[in-house]
mmCIF file as Biopython writes it, N, C-alpha, C and O atoms, coordinates in Angstrom:
data_model
#
loop_
_atom_site.group_PDB
_atom_site.id
_atom_site.type_symbol
_atom_site.label_atom_id
_atom_site.label_alt_id
_atom_site.label_comp_id
_atom_site.label_asym_id
_atom_site.label_entity_id
_atom_site.label_seq_id
_atom_site.pdbx_PDB_ins_code
_atom_site.Cartn_x
_atom_site.Cartn_y
_atom_site.Cartn_z
_atom_site.occupancy
_atom_site.B_iso_or_equiv
_atom_site.auth_seq_id
_atom_site.auth_asym_id
_atom_site.pdbx_PDB_model_num
ATOM 1   N N  . MET A ? 1  ? 0.813  -1.185 0.000   1.0 0.0 1  A 1 
ATOM 2   C CA . MET A ? 1  ? 0.000  0.000  0.000   1.0 0.0 1  A 1 
ATOM 3   C C  . MET A ? 1  ? 0.867  1.264  0.000   1.0 0.0 1  A 1 
ATOM 4   O O  . MET A ? 1  ? 0.591  2.204  -0.745  1.0 0.0 1  A 1 
ATOM 5   N N  . PHE A ? 2  ? 1.907  1.290  0.827   1.0 0.0 2  A 1 
ATOM 6   C CA . PHE A ? 2  ? 2.723  2.487  0.940   1.0 0.0 2  A 1 
ATOM 7   C C  . PHE A ? 2  ? 3.756  2.615  -0.175  1.0 0.0 2  A 1 
ATOM 8   O O  . PHE A ? 2  ? 4.439  3.636  -0.252  1.0 0.0 2  A 1 
ATOM 9   N N  . ASN A ? 3  ? 3.889  1.613  -1.039  1.0 0.0 3  A 1 
ATOM 10  C CA . ASN A ? 3  ? 4.851  1.732  -2.122  1.0 0.0 3  A 1 
ATOM 11  C C  . ASN A ? 3  ? 4.354  2.651  -3.242  1.0 0.0 3  A 1 
ATOM 12  O O  . ASN A ? 3  ? 5.098  2.922  -4.184  1.0 0.0 3  A 1 
ATOM 13  N N  . LYS A ? 4  ? 3.112  3.133  -3.156  1.0 0.0 4  A 1 
ATOM 14  C CA . LYS A ? 4  ? 2.609  4.113  -4.112  1.0 0.0 4  A 1 
ATOM 15  C C  . LYS A ? 4  ? 3.084  5.523  -3.757  1.0 0.0 4  A 1 
ATOM 16  O O  . LYS A ? 4  ? 3.050  6.417  -4.603  1.0 0.0 4  A 1 
ATOM 17  N N  . PHE A ? 5  ? 3.522  5.727  -2.523  1.0 0.0 5  A 1 
ATOM 18  C CA . PHE A ? 5  ? 3.943  7.033  -2.052  1.0 0.0 5  A 1 
ATOM 19  C C  . PHE A ? 5  ? 5.452  7.177  -2.144  1.0 0.0 5  A 1 
ATOM 20  O O  . PHE A ? 5  ? 6.192  6.205  -1.993  1.0 0.0 5  A 1 
ATOM 21  N N  . LYS A ? 6  ? 5.899  8.401  -2.394  1.0 0.0 6  A 1 
ATOM 22  C CA . LYS A ? 6  ? 7.317  8.694  -2.335  1.0 0.0 6  A 1 
ATOM 23  C C  . LYS A ? 6  ? 7.725  8.833  -0.873  1.0 0.0 6  A 1 
ATOM 24  O O  . LYS A ? 6  ? 6.886  9.070  -0.005  1.0 0.0 6  A 1 
ATOM 25  N N  . LYS A ? 7  ? 9.006  8.687  -0.613  1.0 0.0 7  A 1 
ATOM 26  C CA . LYS A ? 7  ? 9.495  8.830  0.759   1.0 0.0 7  A 1 
ATOM 27  C C  . LYS A ? 7  ? 9.263  10.237 1.284   1.0 0.0 7  A 1 
ATOM 28  O O  . LYS A ? 7  ? 8.977  10.423 2.467   1.0 0.0 7  A 1 
ATOM 29  N N  . SER A ? 8  ? 9.385  11.220 0.416   1.0 0.0 8  A 1 
ATOM 30  C CA . SER A ? 8  ? 9.169  12.603 0.846   1.0 0.0 8  A 1 
ATOM 31  C C  . SER A ? 8  ? 7.711  12.829 1.244   1.0 0.0 8  A 1 
ATOM 32  O O  . SER A ? 8  ? 7.436  13.557 2.198   1.0 0.0 8  A 1 
ATOM 33  N N  . GLU A ? 9  ? 6.781  12.215 0.524   1.0 0.0 9  A 1 
ATOM 34  C CA . GLU A ? 9  ? 5.365  12.359 0.867   1.0 0.0 9  A 1 
ATOM 35  C C  . GLU A ? 9  ? 5.046  11.701 2.200   1.0 0.0 9  A 1 
ATOM 36  O O  . GLU A ? 9  ? 4.276  12.237 2.995   1.0 0.0 9  A 1 
ATOM 37  N N  . LEU A ? 10 ? 5.637  10.543 2.440   1.0 0.0 10 A 1 
ATOM 38  C CA . LEU A ? 10 ? 5.422  9.872  3.730   1.0 0.0 10 A 1 
ATOM 39  C C  . LEU A ? 10 ? 6.000  10.692 4.870   1.0 0.0 10 A 1 
ATOM 40  O O  . LEU A ? 10 ? 5.417  10.762 5.951   1.0 0.0 10 A 1 
ATOM 41  N N  . PHE A ? 11 ? 7.151  11.314 4.627   1.0 0.0 11 A 1 
ATOM 42  C CA . PHE A ? 11 ? 7.756  12.163 5.652   1.0 0.0 11 A 1 
ATOM 43  C C  . PHE A ? 11 ? 6.868  13.362 5.955   1.0 0.0 11 A 1 
ATOM 44  O O  . PHE A ? 11 ? 6.667  13.707 7.120   1.0 0.0 11 A 1 
ATOM 45  N N  . ILE A ? 12 ? 6.338  13.998 4.921   1.0 0.0 12 A 1 
ATOM 46  C CA . ILE A ? 12 ? 5.466  15.152 5.122   1.0 0.0 12 A 1 
ATOM 47  C C  . ILE A ? 12 ? 4.196  14.742 5.866   1.0 0.0 12 A 1 
ATOM 48  O O  . ILE A ? 12 ? 3.738  15.475 6.743   1.0 0.0 12 A 1 
ATOM 49  N N  . LEU A ? 13 ? 3.628  13.603 5.538   1.0 0.0 13 A 1 
ATOM 50  C CA . LEU A ? 13 ? 2.436  13.142 6.245   1.0 0.0 13 A 1 
ATOM 51  C C  . LEU A ? 13 ? 2.735  12.822 7.701   1.0 0.0 13 A 1 
ATOM 52  O O  . LEU A ? 13 ? 1.896  13.061 8.570   1.0 0.0 13 A 1 
ATOM 53  N N  . ALA A ? 14 ? 3.922  12.282 7.981   1.0 0.0 14 A 1 
ATOM 54  C CA . ALA A ? 14 ? 4.318  12.018 9.365   1.0 0.0 14 A 1 
ATOM 55  C C  . ALA A ? 14 ? 4.463  13.330 10.140  1.0 0.0 14 A 1 
ATOM 56  O O  . ALA A ? 14 ? 4.065  13.412 11.302  1.0 0.0 14 A 1 
ATOM 57  N N  . VAL A ? 15 ? 5.025  14.342 9.505   1.0 0.0 15 A 1 
ATOM 58  C CA . VAL A ? 15 ? 5.152  15.657 10.141  1.0 0.0 15 A 1 
ATOM 59  C C  . VAL A ? 15 ? 3.772  16.244 10.426  1.0 0.0 15 A 1 
ATOM 60  O O  . VAL A ? 15 ? 3.546  16.816 11.493  1.0 0.0 15 A 1 
ATOM 61  N N  . VAL A ? 16 ? 2.855  16.104 9.481   1.0 0.0 16 A 1 
ATOM 62  C CA . VAL A ? 16 ? 1.497  16.620 9.661   1.0 0.0 16 A 1 
ATOM 63  C C  . VAL A ? 16 ? 0.816  15.940 10.844  1.0 0.0 16 A 1 
ATOM 64  O O  . VAL A ? 16 ? 0.170  16.606 11.653  1.0 0.0 16 A 1 
ATOM 65  N N  . ILE A ? 17 ? 0.954  14.636 10.950  1.0 0.0 17 A 1 
ATOM 66  C CA . ILE A ? 17 ? 0.349  13.913 12.068  1.0 0.0 17 A 1 
ATOM 67  C C  . ILE A ? 17 ? 0.966  14.345 13.394  1.0 0.0 17 A 1 
ATOM 68  O O  . ILE A ? 17 ? 0.256  14.508 14.386  1.0 0.0 17 A 1 
ATOM 69  N N  . CYS A ? 18 ? 2.274  14.531 13.415  1.0 0.0 18 A 1 
ATOM 70  C CA . CYS A ? 18 ? 2.943  15.015 14.635  1.0 0.0 18 A 1 
ATOM 71  C C  . CYS A ? 18 ? 2.447  16.406 15.020  1.0 0.0 18 A 1 
ATOM 72  O O  . CYS A ? 18 ? 2.222  16.680 16.199  1.0 0.0 18 A 1 
ATOM 73  N N  . LEU A ? 19 ? 2.276  17.282 14.034  1.0 0.0 19 A 1 
ATOM 74  C CA . LEU A ? 19 ? 1.782  18.624 14.323  1.0 0.0 19 A 1 
ATOM 75  C C  . LEU A ? 19 ? 0.372  18.599 14.906  1.0 0.0 19 A 1 
ATOM 76  O O  . LEU A ? 19 ? 0.048  19.401 15.782  1.0 0.0 19 A 1 
ATOM 77  N N  . ILE A ? 20 ? -0.452 17.698 14.432  1.0 0.0 20 A 1 
ATOM 78  C CA . ILE A ? 20 ? -1.811 17.580 14.968  1.0 0.0 20 A 1 
ATOM 79  C C  . ILE A ? 20 ? -1.761 17.151 16.432  1.0 0.0 20 A 1 
ATOM 80  O O  . ILE A ? 20 ? -2.479 17.709 17.262  1.0 0.0 20 A 1 
ATOM 81  N N  . PHE A ? 21 ? -0.931 16.178 16.754  1.0 0.0 21 A 1 
ATOM 82  C CA . PHE A ? 21 ? -0.822 15.726 18.140  1.0 0.0 21 A 1 
ATOM 83  C C  . PHE A ? 21 ? -0.203 16.796 19.037  1.0 0.0 21 A 1 
ATOM 84  O O  . PHE A ? 21 ? -0.616 16.949 20.187  1.0 0.0 21 A 1 
ATOM 85  N N  . ILE A ? 22 ? 0.772  17.529 18.533  1.0 0.0 22 A 1 
ATOM 86  C CA . ILE A ? 22 ? 1.370  18.608 19.314  1.0 0.0 22 A 1 
ATOM 87  C C  . ILE A ? 22 ? 0.332  19.689 19.598  1.0 0.0 22 A 1 
ATOM 88  O O  . ILE A ? 22 ? 0.255  20.210 20.711  1.0 0.0 22 A 1 
ATOM 89  N N  . SER A ? 23 ? -0.458 20.018 18.595  1.0 0.0 23 A 1 
ATOM 90  C CA . SER A ? 23 ? -1.502 21.020 18.778  1.0 0.0 23 A 1 
ATOM 91  C C  . SER A ? 23 ? -2.529 20.566 19.822  1.0 0.0 23 A 1 
ATOM 92  O O  . SER A ? 23 ? -2.944 21.356 20.671  1.0 0.0 23 A 1 
ATOM 93  N N  . GLU A ? 24 ? -2.930 19.314 19.757  1.0 0.0 24 A 1 
ATOM 94  C CA . GLU A ? 24 ? -3.873 18.777 20.745  1.0 0.0 24 A 1 
ATOM 95  C C  . GLU A ? 24 ? -3.280 18.806 22.153  1.0 0.0 24 A 1 
ATOM 96  O O  . GLU A ? 24 ? -3.974 19.136 23.114  1.0 0.0 24 A 1 
ATOM 97  N N  . TYR A ? 25 ? -2.007 18.465 22.273  1.0 0.0 25 A 1 
ATOM 98  C CA . TYR A ? 25 ? -1.339 18.478 23.574  1.0 0.0 25 A 1 
ATOM 99  C C  . TYR A ? 25 ? -1.314 19.896 24.145  1.0 0.0 25 A 1 
ATOM 100 O O  . TYR A ? 25 ? -1.628 20.107 25.316  1.0 0.0 25 A 1 
ATOM 101 N N  . ILE A ? 26 ? -0.942 20.854 23.315  1.0 0.0 26 A 1 
ATOM 102 C CA . ILE A ? 26 ? -0.875 22.240 23.779  1.0 0.0 26 A 1 
ATOM 103 C C  . ILE A ? 26 ? -2.263 22.745 24.171  1.0 0.0 26 A 1 
ATOM 104 O O  . ILE A ? 26 ? -2.410 23.486 25.143  1.0 0.0 26 A 1 
ATOM 105 N N  . TYR A ? 27 ? -3.259 22.348 23.423  1.0 0.0 27 A 1 
ATOM 106 C CA . TYR A ? 27 ? -4.622 22.794 23.704  1.0 0.0 27 A 1 
ATOM 107 C C  . TYR A ? 27 ? -5.165 22.179 24.992  1.0 0.0 27 A 1 
ATOM 108 O O  . TYR A ? 27 ? -5.740 22.881 25.823  1.0 0.0 27 A 1 
ATOM 109 N N  . LEU A ? 28 ? -4.982 20.876 25.154  1.0 0.0 28 A 1 
ATOM 110 C CA . LEU A ? 28 ? -5.591 20.178 26.288  1.0 0.0 28 A 1 
ATOM 111 C C  . LEU A ? 28 ? -4.767 20.232 27.563  1.0 0.0 28 A 1 
ATOM 112 O O  . LEU A ? 28 ? -5.329 20.349 28.651  1.0 0.0 28 A 1 
ATOM 113 N N  . VAL A ? 29 ? -3.456 20.150 27.453  1.0 0.0 29 A 1 
ATOM 114 C CA . VAL A ? 29 ? -2.609 20.054 28.643  1.0 0.0 29 A 1 
ATOM 115 C C  . VAL A ? 29 ? -2.104 21.423 29.083  1.0 0.0 29 A 1 
ATOM 116 O O  . VAL A ? 29 ? -2.207 21.786 30.255  1.0 0.0 29 A 1 
ATOM 117 N N  . GLU A ? 30 ? -1.563 22.170 28.144  1.0 0.0 30 A 1 
ATOM 118 C CA . GLU A ? 30 ? -0.972 23.457 28.506  1.0 0.0 30 A 1 
ATOM 119 C C  . GLU A ? 30 ? -1.995 24.590 28.541  1.0 0.0 30 A 1 
ATOM 120 O O  . GLU A ? 30 ? -1.706 25.670 29.055  1.0 0.0 30 A 1 
ATOM 121 N N  . LYS A ? 31 ? -3.165 24.354 28.008  1.0 0.0 31 A 1 
ATOM 122 C CA . LYS A ? 31 ? -4.259 25.336 27.979  1.0 0.0 31 A 1 
ATOM 123 C C  . LYS A ? 31 ? -3.862 26.652 27.296  1.0 0.0 31 A 1 
ATOM 124 O O  . LYS A ? 31 ? -4.347 27.722 27.663  1.0 0.0 31 A 1 
ATOM 125 N N  . ASP A ? 32 ? -2.988 26.558 26.316  1.0 0.0 32 A 1 
ATOM 126 C CA . ASP A ? 32 ? -2.597 27.730 25.528  1.0 0.0 32 A 1 
ATOM 127 C C  . ASP A ? 32 ? -3.362 27.655 24.209  1.0 0.0 32 A 1 
ATOM 128 O O  . ASP A ? 32 ? -2.871 27.113 23.218  1.0 0.0 32 A 1 
ATOM 129 N N  . PHE A ? 33 ? -4.560 28.206 24.217  1.0 0.0 33 A 1 
ATOM 130 C CA . PHE A ? 33 ? -5.494 28.010 23.119  1.0 0.0 33 A 1 
ATOM 131 C C  . PHE A ? 33 ? -5.045 28.683 21.825  1.0 0.0 33 A 1 
ATOM 132 O O  . PHE A ? 33 ? -5.166 28.098 20.748  1.0 0.0 33 A 1 
ATOM 133 N N  . GLN A ? 34 ? -4.535 29.893 21.921  1.0 0.0 34 A 1 
ATOM 134 C CA . GLN A ? 34 ? -4.138 30.599 20.707  1.0 0.0 34 A 1 
ATOM 135 C C  . GLN A ? 34 ? -2.950 29.926 20.025  1.0 0.0 34 A 1 
ATOM 136 O O  . GLN A ? 34 ? -2.927 29.805 18.801  1.0 0.0 34 A 1 
ATOM 137 N N  . ARG A ? 35 ? -1.974 29.493 20.800  1.0 0.0 35 A 1 
ATOM 138 C CA . ARG A ? 35 ? -0.819 28.812 20.207  1.0 0.0 35 A 1 
ATOM 139 C C  . ARG A ? 35 ? -1.225 27.476 19.597  1.0 0.0 35 A 1 
ATOM 140 O O  . ARG A ? 35 ? -0.721 27.096 18.541  1.0 0.0 35 A 1 
ATOM 141 N N  . ALA A ? 36 ? -2.132 26.766 20.259  1.0 0.0 36 A 1 
ATOM 142 C CA . ALA A ? 36 ? -2.601 25.482 19.741  1.0 0.0 36 A 1 
ATOM 143 C C  . ALA A ? 36 ? -3.349 25.655 18.422  1.0 0.0 36 A 1 
ATOM 144 O O  . ALA A ? 36 ? -3.182 24.857 17.499  1.0 0.0 36 A 1 
ATOM 145 N N  . ILE A ? 37 ? -4.163 26.687 18.336  1.0 0.0 37 A 1 
ATOM 146 C CA . ILE A ? 37 ? -4.898 26.939 17.096  1.0 0.0 37 A 1 
ATOM 147 C C  . ILE A ? 37 ? -3.935 27.336 15.989  1.0 0.0 37 A 1 
ATOM 148 O O  . ILE A ? 37 ? -4.092 26.903 14.848  1.0 0.0 37 A 1 
ATOM 149 N N  . PHE A ? 38 ? -2.928 28.165 16.317  1.0 0.0 38 A 1 
ATOM 150 C CA . PHE A ? 38 ? -1.947 28.558 15.318  1.0 0.0 38 A 1 
ATOM 151 C C  . PHE A ? 38 ? -1.207 27.340 14.770  1.0 0.0 38 A 1 
ATOM 152 O O  . PHE A ? 38 ? -1.029 27.215 13.559  1.0 0.0 38 A 1 
ATOM 153 N N  . ILE A ? 39 ? -0.777 26.449 15.649  1.0 0.0 39 A 1 
ATOM 154 C CA . ILE A ? 39 ? -0.076 25.234 15.204  1.0 0.0 39 A 1 
ATOM 155 C C  . ILE A ? 39 ? -1.042 24.309 14.460  1.0 0.0 39 A 1 
ATOM 156 O O  . ILE A ? 39 ? -0.654 23.663 13.487  1.0 0.0 39 A 1 
ATOM 157 N N  . GLY A ? 40 ? -2.284 24.243 14.906  1.0 0.0 40 A 1 
ATOM 158 C CA . GLY A ? 40 ? -3.269 23.376 14.276  1.0 0.0 40 A 1 
ATOM 159 C C  . GLY A ? 40 ? -3.675 23.810 12.876  1.0 0.0 40 A 1 
ATOM 160 O O  . GLY A ? 40 ? -4.234 23.017 12.118  1.0 0.0 40 A 1 
ATOM 161 N N  . LEU A ? 41 ? -3.397 25.062 12.528  1.0 0.0 41 A 1 
ATOM 162 C CA . LEU A ? 41 ? -3.728 25.521 11.180  1.0 0.0 41 A 1 
ATOM 163 C C  . LEU A ? 41 ? -2.679 25.124 10.151  1.0 0.0 41 A 1 
ATOM 164 O O  . LEU A ? 41 ? -2.952 25.191 8.953   1.0 0.0 41 A 1 
ATOM 165 N N  . TRP A ? 42 ? -1.508 24.719 10.571  1.0 0.0 42 A 1 
ATOM 166 C CA . TRP A ? 42 ? -0.461 24.359 9.619   1.0 0.0 42 A 1 
ATOM 167 C C  . TRP A ? 42 ? -0.688 23.021 8.911   1.0 0.0 42 A 1 
ATOM 168 O O  . TRP A ? 42 ? -0.407 22.944 7.714   1.0 0.0 42 A 1 
ATOM 169 N N  . PRO A ? 43 ? -1.177 21.960 9.567   1.0 0.0 43 A 1 
ATOM 170 C CA . PRO A ? 43 ? -1.351 20.686 8.843   1.0 0.0 43 A 1 
ATOM 171 C C  . PRO A ? 43 ? -2.225 20.762 7.596   1.0 0.0 43 A 1 
ATOM 172 O O  . PRO A ? 43 ? -1.836 20.210 6.567   1.0 0.0 43 A 1 
ATOM 173 N N  . PRO A ? 44 ? -3.407 21.428 7.633   1.0 0.0 44 A 1 
ATOM 174 C CA . PRO A ? 44 ? -4.177 21.494 6.384   1.0 0.0 44 A 1 
ATOM 175 C C  . PRO A ? 44 ? -3.461 22.280 5.292   1.0 0.0 44 A 1 
ATOM 176 O O  . PRO A ? 44 ? -3.595 21.975 4.107   1.0 0.0 44 A 1 
ATOM 177 N N  . THR A ? 45 ? -2.698 23.295 5.701   1.0 0.0 45 A 1 
ATOM 178 C CA . THR A ? 45 ? -1.938 24.074 4.726   1.0 0.0 45 A 1 
ATOM 179 C C  . THR A ? 45 ? -0.867 23.219 4.061   1.0 0.0 45 A 1 
ATOM 180 O O  . THR A ? 45 ? -0.688 23.273 2.844   1.0 0.0 45 A 1 
ATOM 181 N N  . ILE A ? 46 ? -0.159 22.433 4.861   1.0 0.0 46 A 1 
ATOM 182 C CA . ILE A ? 46 ? 0.902  21.573 4.335   1.0 0.0 46 A 1 
ATOM 183 C C  . ILE A ? 46 ? 0.324  20.505 3.416   1.0 0.0 46 A 1 
ATOM 184 O O  . ILE A ? 46 ? 0.875  20.239 2.348   1.0 0.0 46 A 1 
ATOM 185 N N  . VAL A ? 47 ? -0.781 19.893 3.824   1.0 0.0 47 A 1 
ATOM 186 C CA . VAL A ? 47 ? -1.414 18.874 2.977   1.0 0.0 47 A 1 
ATOM 187 C C  . VAL A ? 47 ? -1.930 19.494 1.683   1.0 0.0 47 A 1 
ATOM 188 O O  . VAL A ? 47 ? -1.813 18.892 0.616   1.0 0.0 47 A 1 
ATOM 189 N N  . GLY A ? 48 ? -2.495 20.686 1.771   1.0 0.0 48 A 1 
ATOM 190 C CA . GLY A ? 48 ? -2.958 21.373 0.570   1.0 0.0 48 A 1 
ATOM 191 C C  . GLY A ? 48 ? -1.817 21.658 -0.400  1.0 0.0 48 A 1 
ATOM 192 O O  . GLY A ? 48 ? -1.973 21.487 -1.609  1.0 0.0 48 A 1 
ATOM 193 N N  . LEU A ? 49 ? -0.677 22.090 0.121   1.0 0.0 49 A 1 
ATOM 194 C CA . LEU A ? 49 ? 0.483  22.321 -0.738  1.0 0.0 49 A 1 
ATOM 195 C C  . LEU A ? 49 ? 0.986  21.021 -1.357  1.0 0.0 49 A 1 
ATOM 196 O O  . LEU A ? 49 ? 1.393  20.999 -2.519  1.0 0.0 49 A 1 
ATOM 197 N N  . LEU A ? 50 ? 0.959  19.941 -0.585  1.0 0.0 50 A 1 
ATOM 198 C CA . LEU A ? 50 ? 1.376  18.634 -1.103  1.0 0.0 50 A 1 
ATOM 199 C C  . LEU A ? 50 ? 0.477  18.218 -2.270  1.0 0.0 50 A 1 
ATOM 200 O O  . LEU A ? 50 ? 0.969  17.748 -3.295  1.0 0.0 50 A 1 
ATOM 201 N N  . ILE A ? 51 ? -0.809 18.386 -2.120  1.0 0.0 51 A 1 
ATOM 202 C CA . ILE A ? 51 ? -1.754 18.050 -3.186  1.0 0.0 51 A 1 
ATOM 203 C C  . ILE A ? 51 ? -1.527 18.946 -4.408  1.0 0.0 51 A 1 
ATOM 204 O O  . ILE A ? 51 ? -1.525 18.473 -5.544  1.0 0.0 51 A 1 
ATOM 205 N N  . PHE A ? 52 ? -1.337 20.234 -4.160  1.0 0.0 52 A 1 
ATOM 206 C CA . PHE A ? 52 ? -1.113 21.182 -5.254  1.0 0.0 52 A 1 
ATOM 207 C C  . PHE A ? 52 ? 0.126  20.800 -6.068  1.0 0.0 52 A 1 
ATOM 208 O O  . PHE A ? 52 ? 0.072  20.758 -7.297  1.0 0.0 52 A 1 
ATOM 209 N N  . PHE A ? 53 ? 1.231  20.523 -5.392  1.0 0.0 53 A 1 
ATOM 210 C CA . PHE A ? 53 ? 2.463  20.183 -6.108  1.0 0.0 53 A 1 
ATOM 211 C C  . PHE A ? 53 ? 2.351  18.838 -6.822  1.0 0.0 53 A 1 
ATOM 212 O O  . PHE A ? 53 ? 2.918  18.664 -7.901  1.0 0.0 53 A 1 
ATOM 213 N N  . ASN A ? 54 ? 1.634  17.896 -6.241  1.0 0.0 54 A 1 
ATOM 214 C CA . ASN A ? 54 ? 1.441  16.611 -6.919  1.0 0.0 54 A 1 
ATOM 215 C C  . ASN A ? 54 ? 0.607  16.783 -8.192  1.0 0.0 54 A 1 
ATOM 216 O O  . ASN A ? 54 ? 0.881  16.141 -9.206  1.0 0.0 54 A 1 
ATOM 217 N N  . LEU A ? 55 ? -0.396 17.636 -8.140  1.0 0.0 55 A 1 
ATOM 218 C CA . LEU A ? 55 ? -1.203 17.890 -9.332  1.0 0.0 55 A 1 
ATOM 219 C C  . LEU A ? 55 ? -0.386 18.606 -10.406 1.0 0.0 55 A 1 
ATOM 220 O O  . LEU A ? 55 ? -0.520 18.304 -11.592 1.0 0.0 55 A 1 
ATOM 221 N N  . LYS A ? 56 ? 0.448  19.542 -10.001 1.0 0.0 56 A 1 
ATOM 222 C CA . LYS A ? 56 ? 1.286  20.269 -10.960 1.0 0.0 56 A 1 
ATOM 223 C C  . LYS A ? 56 ? 2.304  19.350 -11.611 1.0 0.0 56 A 1 
ATOM 224 O O  . LYS A ? 56 ? 2.600  19.505 -12.796 1.0 0.0 56 A 1 
ATOM 225 N N  . LEU A ? 57 ? 2.843  18.405 -10.872 1.0 0.0 57 A 1 
ATOM 226 C CA . LEU A ? 57 ? 3.851  17.498 -11.423 1.0 0.0 57 A 1 
ATOM 227 C C  . LEU A ? 57 ? 3.258  16.488 -12.393 1.0 0.0 57 A 1 
ATOM 228 O O  . LEU A ? 57 ? 3.964  15.994 -13.272 1.0 0.0 57 A 1 
ATOM 229 N N  . LYS A ? 58 ? 1.976  16.172 -12.250 1.0 0.0 58 A 1 
ATOM 230 C CA . LYS A ? 58 ? 1.352  15.178 -13.125 1.0 0.0 58 A 1 
ATOM 231 C C  . LYS A ? 58 ? 0.998  15.759 -14.491 1.0 0.0 58 A 1 
ATOM 232 O O  . LYS A ? 58 ? 0.776  15.004 -15.437 1.0 0.0 58 A 1 
ATOM 233 N N  . LYS A ? 59 ? 0.942  17.078 -14.611 1.0 0.0 59 A 1 
ATOM 234 C CA . LYS A ? 59 ? 0.605  17.695 -15.895 1.0 0.0 59 A 1 
ATOM 235 C C  . LYS A ? 59 ? 1.785  17.781 -16.796 1.0 0.0 59 A 1 
ATOM 236 O O  . LYS A ? 59 ? 1.672  18.276 -17.917 1.0 0.0 59 A 1 
#
C-alpha cells in the first residue's frame, strides 16, 4: 500500500500527524489556546500544498 507514495510524501504526512498531536497536547494540557490553534492551522496548509504540487507534477 505504501509503495505508491514517495518517501518525501510519507515524511510530510508524518510531520502533519505530529503537528496535529502537538496542537492537541498544547490545547488540552498546557491550555494555551491561541498557540494550539496557530499550530493546528499548519497541517491542512501543508497537505494542501502537497496536493497542489502533486497535481502540478502530473501535468
